[in-house]
Amino acid sequence: MRRYVTTLLLLAALLPTAVRADEPADAKPLCPLFTAVEFEVGGSELIDTYLAPWSYKGWSLAVGAEWMRAMPIEEYRWVWQQQLRVNFARTRLRISGSGLTDAGSLHYAFAMMRYSELPVKGLRLYYGADMTLTAGALYNYHGGNNPVSVKADLSWGLTAMAVYDFKLGHLPVTARYQLSLPVVGVFVQPEYAESYYEVSLGNYENFLHAGTWATRFDMTNRLTIDFRFASWALRVGYGNTIYTTYTAGNRYQWVSHHFVVGFAGDLLRWSAGNKDRRVCRALYTL
Amino acid sequence: MMGKECVKSLFLLCAAMLLHSCFVDDDKDMTDDAVGNFDALWSIVDEHYCFFGYKEVDWDSVRTVFRPKVRNNMGSYAFFDLCGDMLDELQDGHVNLSSSFATSYYWAWFQDYPVNYDERVVHQNYLDFDFYQTDGFVYKKLRQNIGYIYYGSFSSGISDNSLDHILVRLASCDGLIIDVRGNGGGSLANVETFASRFMTERTLAGYICHKTGAGHDDFSEPYAYYYDPPAGHYIYTKPVAVLTNRYTFSAANNFVQVMKSLPQVTVIGDRTGGGSGLPFTYNLPNGWNIRLSSSPILDAEGNDTEFGIDPTPGFKIDMDTVAALQGHDTILDRAIEWLVTGK
């Protein structure tokens, strides 16, 4: 089991290698790469009036990964975080259970956060800004010239998380709640009944929209608990995402509630000098 | 004390955010019965159909007539027929109600007119049952050294490679007949691929607009769109006759509209069936689908062609059904005559 978990974490660690700093091996503290792989299952509700004026409800899945690392700013009080998540939902008309709409998206976020220790032992507050990129589509199986509603947005916003390290008996446990709240950005959405055929002819007017809380509201809530066994942790939790746009006569909303399970841990670079170096972890403290 | 305040604030923040993440359920009062579905159907058409003004249809009056006939205890077939009758008021071949047991159609746009095409007559007497077929095209050099292409559906894929073969094969002919009688439409992308083979320069193909809101007159400014001759592919520049009948509909209607604007093209036959609105489809609460015209496509002069396109002046002709019995397609004969004599 442990071998599989380690393999998973190593694979997940391959993606952000470009972000690793080229540190002189003996001078700086060791900053392990915190890595998590998550699997989610739950339910989704969605509506996109471009496709149909009714709401749909069904099951949804997600697979995600997360990376965090301490940064050499302010005595390593800053961390960067990357999240990558693929979401899929299969839904039917809420009112009758008929019809069929699938939704899928790829979500990437890069955040930089500073943390402060709060007066409660083990409790820290991280706060900072993030950039998110989401791309996806809804597909309604009714056919016709408007079966697809494409979703793409780039946004900048705020993110914060509260992390509480404590022990359950002898077992170190880390509870975390993170909120991500895009504030400004851009997103695409055709007008009320504008066809993608017309867009393909070159009519991009009113296709690209400024994203503010007047036109869209996205949010991600994640509450996770990591039960830490030696070098890895079992993660369980709850994830909630909400994507919303209100513009051009159309309303789109996708809300998902997921049970989260995954594995997490700090990945260290193994070298002879590691044991003598100070370690600055991004998340775990105990 | 300070720590407790922080934890309390965090808890309140979490609670507020989670409450905000609740799904906004606009249709919670909607019912999946006959009345609910009738109202949903009427509303979708009311908010998305694009030809109310052009056709002078009073949709509120239509509701007044049909709504009292709806009963929640009526059977599915009876309810479906009632909805189909209501949709017929739009006089639109692009408006269909689809269920798992039936699809409603408005047929009058071609049923009230002569057929003006008989495939057997063409295949037997003009093509001698000996022709080439590819990508949905039927083509051959006729005896009079006129090229003939039949294209029965714009849903049939068109490849540049096939078009090159066909047009090069027919390049030595004195002229070309493109027969789109009975072509009920398909992909507008195929219209561009085909029509652009007869253009020597960038050509205004027409205008397209879309609904910008639920009001009957909420439309965007017409957007001009152009077709360019495809670089590196064969362009046919000799005279072209396009044959039409009432069943030339939707994308085929659009093809005729574009071709008619070209100087070397003459449209021969009957008025086309129209269908110039790009259709969208929406679900009803019970899972049925309503397809309706949503985005009007106008010709290069900005005219609506929803009710069809007339042949070139002087070339309106119906098939002589008696002559057809003797193996003559008089519309095809007229096209050959024009291409051979120029008159």
XYZ file of C-alpha atoms in Angstrom, chain A residues 9-285:
277
model
C 2.765 11.051 -4.976
C 5.913 10.868 -7.072
C 3.910 10.858 -10.276
C 1.900 13.819 -9.099
C 5.095 15.615 -8.231
C 6.342 15.491 -11.802
C 4.041 18.264 -12.999
C 5.305 21.238 -11.052
C 9.005 20.521 -11.440
C 9.388 23.722 -13.422
C 8.537 25.669 -10.326
C 11.282 24.133 -8.204
C 13.938 26.649 -7.448
C 17.554 25.892 -8.170
C 18.786 26.257 -4.649
C 22.362 25.758 -3.607
C 22.223 22.361 -1.985
C 23.846 23.243 1.334
C 22.839 26.838 2.082
C 19.099 27.047 2.240
C 16.534 25.206 4.296
C 14.993 22.162 2.776
C 11.520 22.938 1.434
C 9.692 19.701 0.718
C 7.103 19.665 -1.963
C 3.748 19.006 -0.388
C 1.767 16.872 -2.792
C -1.747 15.500 -2.686
C -3.812 13.410 -5.018
C -7.570 13.497 -4.540
C -10.561 11.581 -5.803
C -14.007 13.055 -5.429
C -17.523 11.782 -5.851
C -20.806 13.496 -5.191
C -23.639 15.386 -6.791
C -24.052 18.366 -9.078
C -26.807 20.744 -10.022
C -26.498 22.890 -13.095
C -28.411 25.217 -15.300
C -27.358 26.935 -18.494
C -30.199 28.869 -20.063
C -28.254 29.013 -23.339
C -29.010 25.280 -23.649
C -32.267 24.947 -21.735
C -34.170 27.076 -19.265
C -34.425 24.254 -16.717
C -32.125 22.948 -14.038
C -30.423 19.563 -14.186
C -29.280 17.361 -11.344
C -27.082 14.283 -11.170
C -23.844 12.684 -10.055
C -20.373 14.033 -10.546
C -16.773 12.992 -10.188
C -13.483 14.783 -9.950
C -9.822 13.925 -9.854
C -7.417 16.484 -8.551
C -3.907 17.135 -7.433
C -2.369 19.760 -5.249
C 1.155 20.977 -4.731
C 2.471 23.404 -2.121
C 5.903 24.595 -1.241
C 7.420 27.163 1.077
C 9.075 30.121 -0.630
C 12.216 31.968 0.474
C 10.340 35.177 1.269
C 10.028 36.593 4.786
C 11.777 33.661 6.364
C 9.744 31.159 4.423
C 6.423 32.521 5.589
C 5.133 32.454 2.030
C 3.989 29.409 0.123
C 2.933 28.790 -3.407
C 0.122 26.404 -4.202
C -0.964 24.803 -7.442
C -4.186 22.891 -7.912
C -5.328 20.928 -10.903
C -8.750 19.327 -11.074
C -10.787 17.568 -13.730
C -14.538 17.570 -13.118
C -17.283 15.610 -14.815
C -21.014 15.612 -14.179
C -23.859 13.661 -15.727
C -27.208 15.239 -15.036
C -30.870 14.951 -15.942
C -33.770 17.350 -15.758
C -34.416 17.991 -12.104
C -38.141 18.122 -12.546
C -38.667 14.881 -14.445
C -35.426 12.909 -14.572
C -35.513 12.941 -18.365
C -33.162 14.699 -20.777
C -29.427 14.460 -20.384
C -26.681 17.033 -19.992
C -23.019 16.280 -19.373
C -20.595 18.819 -18.039
C -16.838 18.677 -17.887
C -14.145 21.100 -16.911
C -10.457 21.424 -16.301
C -9.542 23.759 -13.501
C -6.089 25.064 -12.685
C -5.164 27.496 -9.927
C -1.912 29.051 -8.860
C -1.838 30.850 -5.534
C 0.715 32.643 -3.405
C -0.108 32.920 0.275
C 1.478 34.220 3.430
C 0.732 32.546 6.710
C 0.416 33.833 10.235
C 0.306 31.847 13.422
C -2.821 32.524 15.418
C -2.901 32.560 19.218
C -4.379 29.076 19.310
C -1.583 26.496 19.272
C -1.371 24.742 15.901
C -3.721 27.151 14.173
C -2.447 29.123 11.212
C -4.131 31.397 8.743
C -2.931 31.555 5.148
C -4.064 34.401 2.945
C -3.106 35.581 -0.490
C -4.082 35.856 -4.113
C -4.621 33.325 -6.819
C -4.994 33.040 -10.550
C -7.408 30.467 -11.911
C -7.940 29.102 -15.367
C -11.017 27.040 -16.134
C -11.979 25.473 -19.426
C -14.843 23.149 -20.109
C -18.167 22.609 -21.766
C -21.721 21.498 -21.213
C -23.248 19.098 -23.710
C -27.003 18.700 -23.959
C -28.037 15.564 -25.799
C -31.084 17.225 -27.399
C -28.986 17.731 -30.544
C -29.609 20.619 -32.912
C -27.358 23.570 -33.535
C -26.902 24.426 -29.883
C -25.924 21.251 -28.051
C -22.762 22.721 -26.558
C -22.064 25.606 -24.252
C -18.354 26.304 -24.037
C -16.905 27.591 -20.802
C -13.542 29.289 -20.434
C -12.363 31.854 -17.979
C -9.256 33.378 -16.551
C -9.525 35.170 -13.249
C -7.645 36.638 -10.382
C -8.946 36.532 -6.865
C -8.421 35.948 -3.195
C -7.759 32.769 -1.361
C -7.399 31.970 2.287
C -7.153 28.901 4.407
C -7.190 28.018 8.043
C -4.979 25.102 9.023
C -5.135 23.414 12.395
C -2.558 20.835 13.417
C -3.385 18.655 16.370
C -2.861 15.145 17.627
C -5.440 12.425 17.873
C -3.780 10.205 20.417
C -0.342 9.836 18.895
C -1.551 10.461 15.355
C -0.790 13.888 13.887
C -3.842 15.313 12.155
C -4.140 18.405 10.000
C -7.552 19.973 9.463
C -7.842 22.575 6.772
C -10.485 24.798 5.312
C -9.675 26.735 2.140
C -11.787 29.278 0.348
C -10.976 30.570 -3.133
C -12.893 33.502 -4.446
C -12.147 34.890 -7.924
C -12.700 38.636 -8.065
C -11.895 39.890 -11.555
C -11.181 38.224 -14.851
C -12.489 37.442 -18.281
C -14.752 34.697 -19.573
C -16.485 33.697 -22.786
C -20.229 33.442 -23.290
C -22.270 33.897 -26.477
C -25.174 36.316 -26.357
C -28.693 35.162 -25.455
C -29.259 32.998 -28.556
C -26.108 33.604 -30.554
C -24.987 30.467 -32.326
C -21.424 29.226 -32.283
C -21.781 29.157 -36.053
C -22.115 32.935 -36.012
C -19.133 33.172 -33.701
C -17.192 30.958 -36.109
C -17.999 33.416 -38.900
C -16.047 36.003 -36.957
C -18.672 37.785 -34.880
C -16.862 37.960 -31.540
C -18.712 41.057 -30.405
C -20.093 40.488 -26.903
C -18.493 37.045 -26.763
C -15.712 37.930 -24.326
C -16.889 39.399 -21.029
C -15.210 41.075 -18.107
C -15.696 38.961 -15.032
C -16.692 40.809 -11.904
C -19.119 39.917 -9.156
C -21.771 41.659 -11.241
C -21.377 39.149 -14.060
C -20.020 36.036 -12.409
C -19.490 34.487 -9.016
C -17.250 31.485 -8.576
C -16.164 29.953 -5.341
C -14.366 26.889 -4.083
C -14.741 25.602 -0.538
C -12.641 22.706 0.635
C -12.660 21.197 4.083
C -10.145 18.387 4.476
C -8.609 16.385 7.265
C -5.244 14.699 6.759
C -4.499 11.738 9.002
C -0.746 11.492 8.857
C 0.917 8.121 8.976
C 4.697 8.351 8.849
C 5.615 9.890 5.496
C 2.138 10.010 3.971
C -1.340 11.040 4.972
C -4.821 9.824 4.284
C -7.030 12.720 3.299
C -10.801 12.818 3.668
C -12.988 15.830 3.264
C -15.641 17.815 1.546
C -15.324 19.900 -1.607
C -17.776 22.406 -2.921
C -17.394 24.332 -6.148
C -19.699 26.876 -7.677
C -19.392 28.445 -11.104
C -21.856 31.134 -12.031
C -22.204 33.628 -14.846
C -24.966 36.137 -15.358
C -24.611 37.934 -18.619
C -25.901 38.494 -22.131
C -29.364 37.282 -21.188
C -28.063 33.902 -20.074
C -27.564 32.378 -16.683
C -25.149 29.553 -15.982
C -24.557 27.859 -12.693
C -22.831 24.637 -11.759
C -22.758 23.682 -8.113
C -21.121 20.489 -6.921
C -20.822 18.896 -3.503
C -18.219 16.168 -3.267
C -16.845 13.726 -0.762
C -13.083 13.830 -1.031
C -10.606 11.069 -0.392
C -6.932 11.150 -1.231
C -3.339 10.796 -0.258
C -0.934 13.524 0.696
C 2.542 14.000 1.939
C 5.743 15.968 1.846
C 8.189 14.879 -0.813
C 11.772 15.464 0.160
C 14.819 15.455 -2.008
C 16.988 12.705 -0.711
C 20.620 13.597 -0.312
C 23.308 13.012 2.252
C 23.033 16.449 3.749
C 19.314 16.489 4.262
C 19.389 15.533 7.904
C 21.436 18.590 8.817
C 19.253 21.098 7.044
C 16.369 23.058 8.455
C 13.054 21.954 6.997
C 10.388 24.504 6.058
C 7.142 22.733 5.399
C 4.344 24.354 3.458
C 1.467 22.867 5.398
C 2.246 20.384 8.139
C 3.941 21.643 11.275
